[in-house]
mmCIF file of C-alpha atoms in Angstrom:
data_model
loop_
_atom_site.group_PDB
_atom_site.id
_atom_site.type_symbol
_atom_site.label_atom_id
_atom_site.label_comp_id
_atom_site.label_asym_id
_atom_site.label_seq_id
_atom_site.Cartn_x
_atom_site.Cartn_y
_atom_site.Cartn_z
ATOM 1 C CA UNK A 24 14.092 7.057 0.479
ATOM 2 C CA UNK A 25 14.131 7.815 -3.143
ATOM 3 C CA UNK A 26 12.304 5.828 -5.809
ATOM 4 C CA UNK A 27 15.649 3.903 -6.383
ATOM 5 C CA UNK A 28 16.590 3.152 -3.338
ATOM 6 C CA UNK A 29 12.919 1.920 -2.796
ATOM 7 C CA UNK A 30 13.173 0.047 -6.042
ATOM 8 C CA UNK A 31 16.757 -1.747 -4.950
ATOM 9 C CA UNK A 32 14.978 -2.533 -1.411
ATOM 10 C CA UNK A 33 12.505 -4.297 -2.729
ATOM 11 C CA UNK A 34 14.250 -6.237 -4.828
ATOM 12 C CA UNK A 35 16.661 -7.148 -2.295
ATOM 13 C CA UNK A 36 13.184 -8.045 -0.046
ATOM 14 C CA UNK A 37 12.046 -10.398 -2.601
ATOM 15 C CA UNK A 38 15.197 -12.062 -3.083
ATOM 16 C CA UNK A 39 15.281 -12.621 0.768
ATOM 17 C CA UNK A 40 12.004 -14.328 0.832
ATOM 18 C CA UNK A 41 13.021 -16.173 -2.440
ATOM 19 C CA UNK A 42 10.784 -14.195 -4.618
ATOM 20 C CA UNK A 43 11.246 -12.894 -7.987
ATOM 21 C CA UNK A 44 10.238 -9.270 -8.463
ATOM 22 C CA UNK A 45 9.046 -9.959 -12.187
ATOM 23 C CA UNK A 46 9.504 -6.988 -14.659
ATOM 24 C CA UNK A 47 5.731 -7.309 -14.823
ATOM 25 C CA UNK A 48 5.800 -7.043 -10.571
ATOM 26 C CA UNK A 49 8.486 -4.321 -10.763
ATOM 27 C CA UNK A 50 6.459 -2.326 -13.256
ATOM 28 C CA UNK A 51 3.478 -2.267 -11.001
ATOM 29 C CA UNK A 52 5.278 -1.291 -7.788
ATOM 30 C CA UNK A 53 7.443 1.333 -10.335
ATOM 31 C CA UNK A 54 3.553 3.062 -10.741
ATOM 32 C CA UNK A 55 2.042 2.834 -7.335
ATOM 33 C CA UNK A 56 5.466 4.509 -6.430
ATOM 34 C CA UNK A 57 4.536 7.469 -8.789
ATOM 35 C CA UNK A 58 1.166 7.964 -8.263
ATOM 36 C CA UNK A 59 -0.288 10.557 -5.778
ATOM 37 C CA UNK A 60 -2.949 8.510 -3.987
ATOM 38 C CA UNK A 61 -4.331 5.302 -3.682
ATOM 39 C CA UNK A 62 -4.688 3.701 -7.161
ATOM 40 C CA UNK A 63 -6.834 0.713 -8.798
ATOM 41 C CA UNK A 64 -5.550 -2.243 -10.607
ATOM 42 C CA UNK A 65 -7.980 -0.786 -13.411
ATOM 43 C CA UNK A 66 -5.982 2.620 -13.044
ATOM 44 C CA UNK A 67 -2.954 0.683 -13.645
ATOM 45 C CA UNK A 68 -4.348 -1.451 -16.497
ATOM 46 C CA UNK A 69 -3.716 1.513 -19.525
ATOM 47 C CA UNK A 70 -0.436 2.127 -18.154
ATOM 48 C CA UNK A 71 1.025 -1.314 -18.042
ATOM 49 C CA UNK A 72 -1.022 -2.600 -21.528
ATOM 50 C CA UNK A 73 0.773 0.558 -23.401
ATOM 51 C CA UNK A 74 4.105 -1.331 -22.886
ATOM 52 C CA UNK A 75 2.791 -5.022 -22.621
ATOM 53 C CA UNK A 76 -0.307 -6.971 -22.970
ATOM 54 C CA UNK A 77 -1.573 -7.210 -19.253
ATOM 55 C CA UNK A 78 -5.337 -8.597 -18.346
ATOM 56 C CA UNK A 79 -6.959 -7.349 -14.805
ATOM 57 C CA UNK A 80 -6.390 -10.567 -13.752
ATOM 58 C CA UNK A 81 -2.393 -10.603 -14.432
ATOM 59 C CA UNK A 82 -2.652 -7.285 -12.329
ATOM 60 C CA UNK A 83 -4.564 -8.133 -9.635
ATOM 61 C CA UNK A 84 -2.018 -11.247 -8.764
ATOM 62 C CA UNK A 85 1.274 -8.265 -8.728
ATOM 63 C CA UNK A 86 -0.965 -6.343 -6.343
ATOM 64 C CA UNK A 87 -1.395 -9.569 -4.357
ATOM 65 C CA UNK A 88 2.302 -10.019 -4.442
ATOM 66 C CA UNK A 89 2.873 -6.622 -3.520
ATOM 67 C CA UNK A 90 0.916 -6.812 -0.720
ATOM 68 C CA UNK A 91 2.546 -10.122 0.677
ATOM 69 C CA UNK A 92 5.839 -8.886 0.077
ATOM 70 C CA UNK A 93 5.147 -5.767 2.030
ATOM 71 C CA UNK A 94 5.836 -3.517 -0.804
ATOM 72 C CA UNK A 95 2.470 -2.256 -1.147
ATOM 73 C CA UNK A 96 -1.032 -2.046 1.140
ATOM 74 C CA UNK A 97 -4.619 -2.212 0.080
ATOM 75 C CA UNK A 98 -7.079 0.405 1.607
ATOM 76 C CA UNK A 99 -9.822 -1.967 1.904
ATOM 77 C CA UNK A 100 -12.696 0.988 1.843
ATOM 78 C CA UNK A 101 -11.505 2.017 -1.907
ATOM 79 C CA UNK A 102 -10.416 -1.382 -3.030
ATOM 80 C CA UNK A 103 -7.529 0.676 -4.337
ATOM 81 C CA UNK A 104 -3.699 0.170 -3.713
ATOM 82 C CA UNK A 105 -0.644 2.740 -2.257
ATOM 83 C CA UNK A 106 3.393 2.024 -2.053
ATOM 84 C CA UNK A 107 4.410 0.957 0.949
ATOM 85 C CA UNK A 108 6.982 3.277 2.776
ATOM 86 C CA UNK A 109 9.884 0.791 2.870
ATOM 87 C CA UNK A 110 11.363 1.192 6.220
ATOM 88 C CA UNK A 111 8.798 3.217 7.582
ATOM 89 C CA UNK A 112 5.858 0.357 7.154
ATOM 90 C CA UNK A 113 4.584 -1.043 10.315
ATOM 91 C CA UNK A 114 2.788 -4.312 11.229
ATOM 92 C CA UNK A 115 -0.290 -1.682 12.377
ATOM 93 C CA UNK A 116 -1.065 0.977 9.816
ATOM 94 C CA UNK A 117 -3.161 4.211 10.016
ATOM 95 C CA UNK A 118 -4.154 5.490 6.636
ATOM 96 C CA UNK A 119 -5.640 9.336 6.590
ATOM 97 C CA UNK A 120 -7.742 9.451 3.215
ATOM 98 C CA UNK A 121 -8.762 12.740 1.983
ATOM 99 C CA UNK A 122 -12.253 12.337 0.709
ATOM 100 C CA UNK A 123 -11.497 15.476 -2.166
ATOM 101 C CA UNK A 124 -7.809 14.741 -3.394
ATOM 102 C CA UNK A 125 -7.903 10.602 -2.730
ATOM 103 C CA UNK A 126 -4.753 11.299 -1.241
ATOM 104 C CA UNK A 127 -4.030 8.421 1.723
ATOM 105 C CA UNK A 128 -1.289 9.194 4.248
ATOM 106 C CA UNK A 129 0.724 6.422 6.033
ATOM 107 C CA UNK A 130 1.033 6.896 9.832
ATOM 108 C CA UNK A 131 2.410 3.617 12.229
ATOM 109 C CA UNK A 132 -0.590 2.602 14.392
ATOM 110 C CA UNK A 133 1.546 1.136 17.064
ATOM 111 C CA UNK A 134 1.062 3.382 19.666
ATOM 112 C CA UNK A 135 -2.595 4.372 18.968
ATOM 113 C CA UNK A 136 -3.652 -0.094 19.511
ATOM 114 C CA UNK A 137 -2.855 -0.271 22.745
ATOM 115 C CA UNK A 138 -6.262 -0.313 24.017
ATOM 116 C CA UNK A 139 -7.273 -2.952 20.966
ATOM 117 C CA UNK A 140 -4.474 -5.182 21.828
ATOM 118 C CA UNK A 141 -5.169 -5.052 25.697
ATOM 119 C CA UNK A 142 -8.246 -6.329 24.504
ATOM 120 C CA UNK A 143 -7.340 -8.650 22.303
ATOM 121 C CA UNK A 144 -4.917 -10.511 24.549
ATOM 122 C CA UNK A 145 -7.950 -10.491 27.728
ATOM 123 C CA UNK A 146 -10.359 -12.454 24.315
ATOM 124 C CA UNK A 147 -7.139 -14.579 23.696
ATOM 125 C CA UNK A 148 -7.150 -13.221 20.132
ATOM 126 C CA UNK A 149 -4.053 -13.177 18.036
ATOM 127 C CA UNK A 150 -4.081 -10.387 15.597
ATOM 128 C CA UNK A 151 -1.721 -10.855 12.718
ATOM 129 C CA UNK A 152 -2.370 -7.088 10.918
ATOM 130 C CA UNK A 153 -4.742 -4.239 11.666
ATOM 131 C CA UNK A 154 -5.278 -1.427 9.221
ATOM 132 C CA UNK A 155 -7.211 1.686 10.224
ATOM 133 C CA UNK A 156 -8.825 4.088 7.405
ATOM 134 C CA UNK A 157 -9.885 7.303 7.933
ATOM 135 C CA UNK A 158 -11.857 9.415 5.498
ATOM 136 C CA UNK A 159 -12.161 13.093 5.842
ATOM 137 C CA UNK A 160 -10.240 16.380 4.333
ATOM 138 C CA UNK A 161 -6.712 16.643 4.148
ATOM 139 C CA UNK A 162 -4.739 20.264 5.086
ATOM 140 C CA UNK A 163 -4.677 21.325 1.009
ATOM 141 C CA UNK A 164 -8.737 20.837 1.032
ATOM 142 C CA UNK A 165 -9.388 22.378 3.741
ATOM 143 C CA UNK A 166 -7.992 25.391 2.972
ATOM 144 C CA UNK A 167 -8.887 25.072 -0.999
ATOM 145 C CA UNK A 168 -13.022 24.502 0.083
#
């Protein structure tokens, strides 16, 4: 999907839930979409307060957004922030990080759960979202170390 057509999707998501996708939102979204790994809100910060006077804060809550809206995921062990795929995103969600690059890969999780939602179902546990990281050395690395 091209950045557009991610861009149009999203709003189109928002407006579904009855959300706004605030030029502030939009703009945040617009540079997760271009960056080439995981990024922080304090990445973001320069990049946003060039065109408008954004506070961490202000940031943090379009991340947040983000996130709810399914635009965007957190990777919990970097406290950083990628795109979401739209239309490839999943409820379960593998993320490959490459411990030289910072470069996090997407991959659907469904498949690879079973065994944690057998379990989870014998425990009567409900699980709403499950996110997997894993940290190593992606292809490029490999070959580049």
């Amino acid at each position: 999907m091209s950045r557009g057509e991610q861009l149009q999707e999203a709003e189109r998501r928002c407006e579904d839930a009855g959300e706004s996708l605030t030029p502030l939102r939009k703009r945040v979204f617009e540079l997760l979409l271009e960056q080439n790994g995981p990024a922080k809100a304090y990445d973001l910060l320069p990049l946003i307060d060039a065109e408008k006077s954004a506070k961490p804060p202000t940031i943090y809550r379009a991340l947040d957004f983000l996130v709810r809206m399914g635009l965007a995921h957190r990777i919990e062990s970097m406290n950083a922030f990628v795109a979401c795929e739209i239309g490839a995103c999943a409820r379960s969600t593998i993320f490959l990080i490459c411990d030289n690059c910072g470069k996090a890969e997407e991959f659907d999780a469904g498949h690879a759960l079973v065994d944690l939602a057998d379990a989870a179902k014998r425990d009567g546990f409900a699980i709403r979202r499950t996110m997997i990281e894993a940290s190593g050395l992606c292809a490029a690395c490999q070959v580049a170390a």
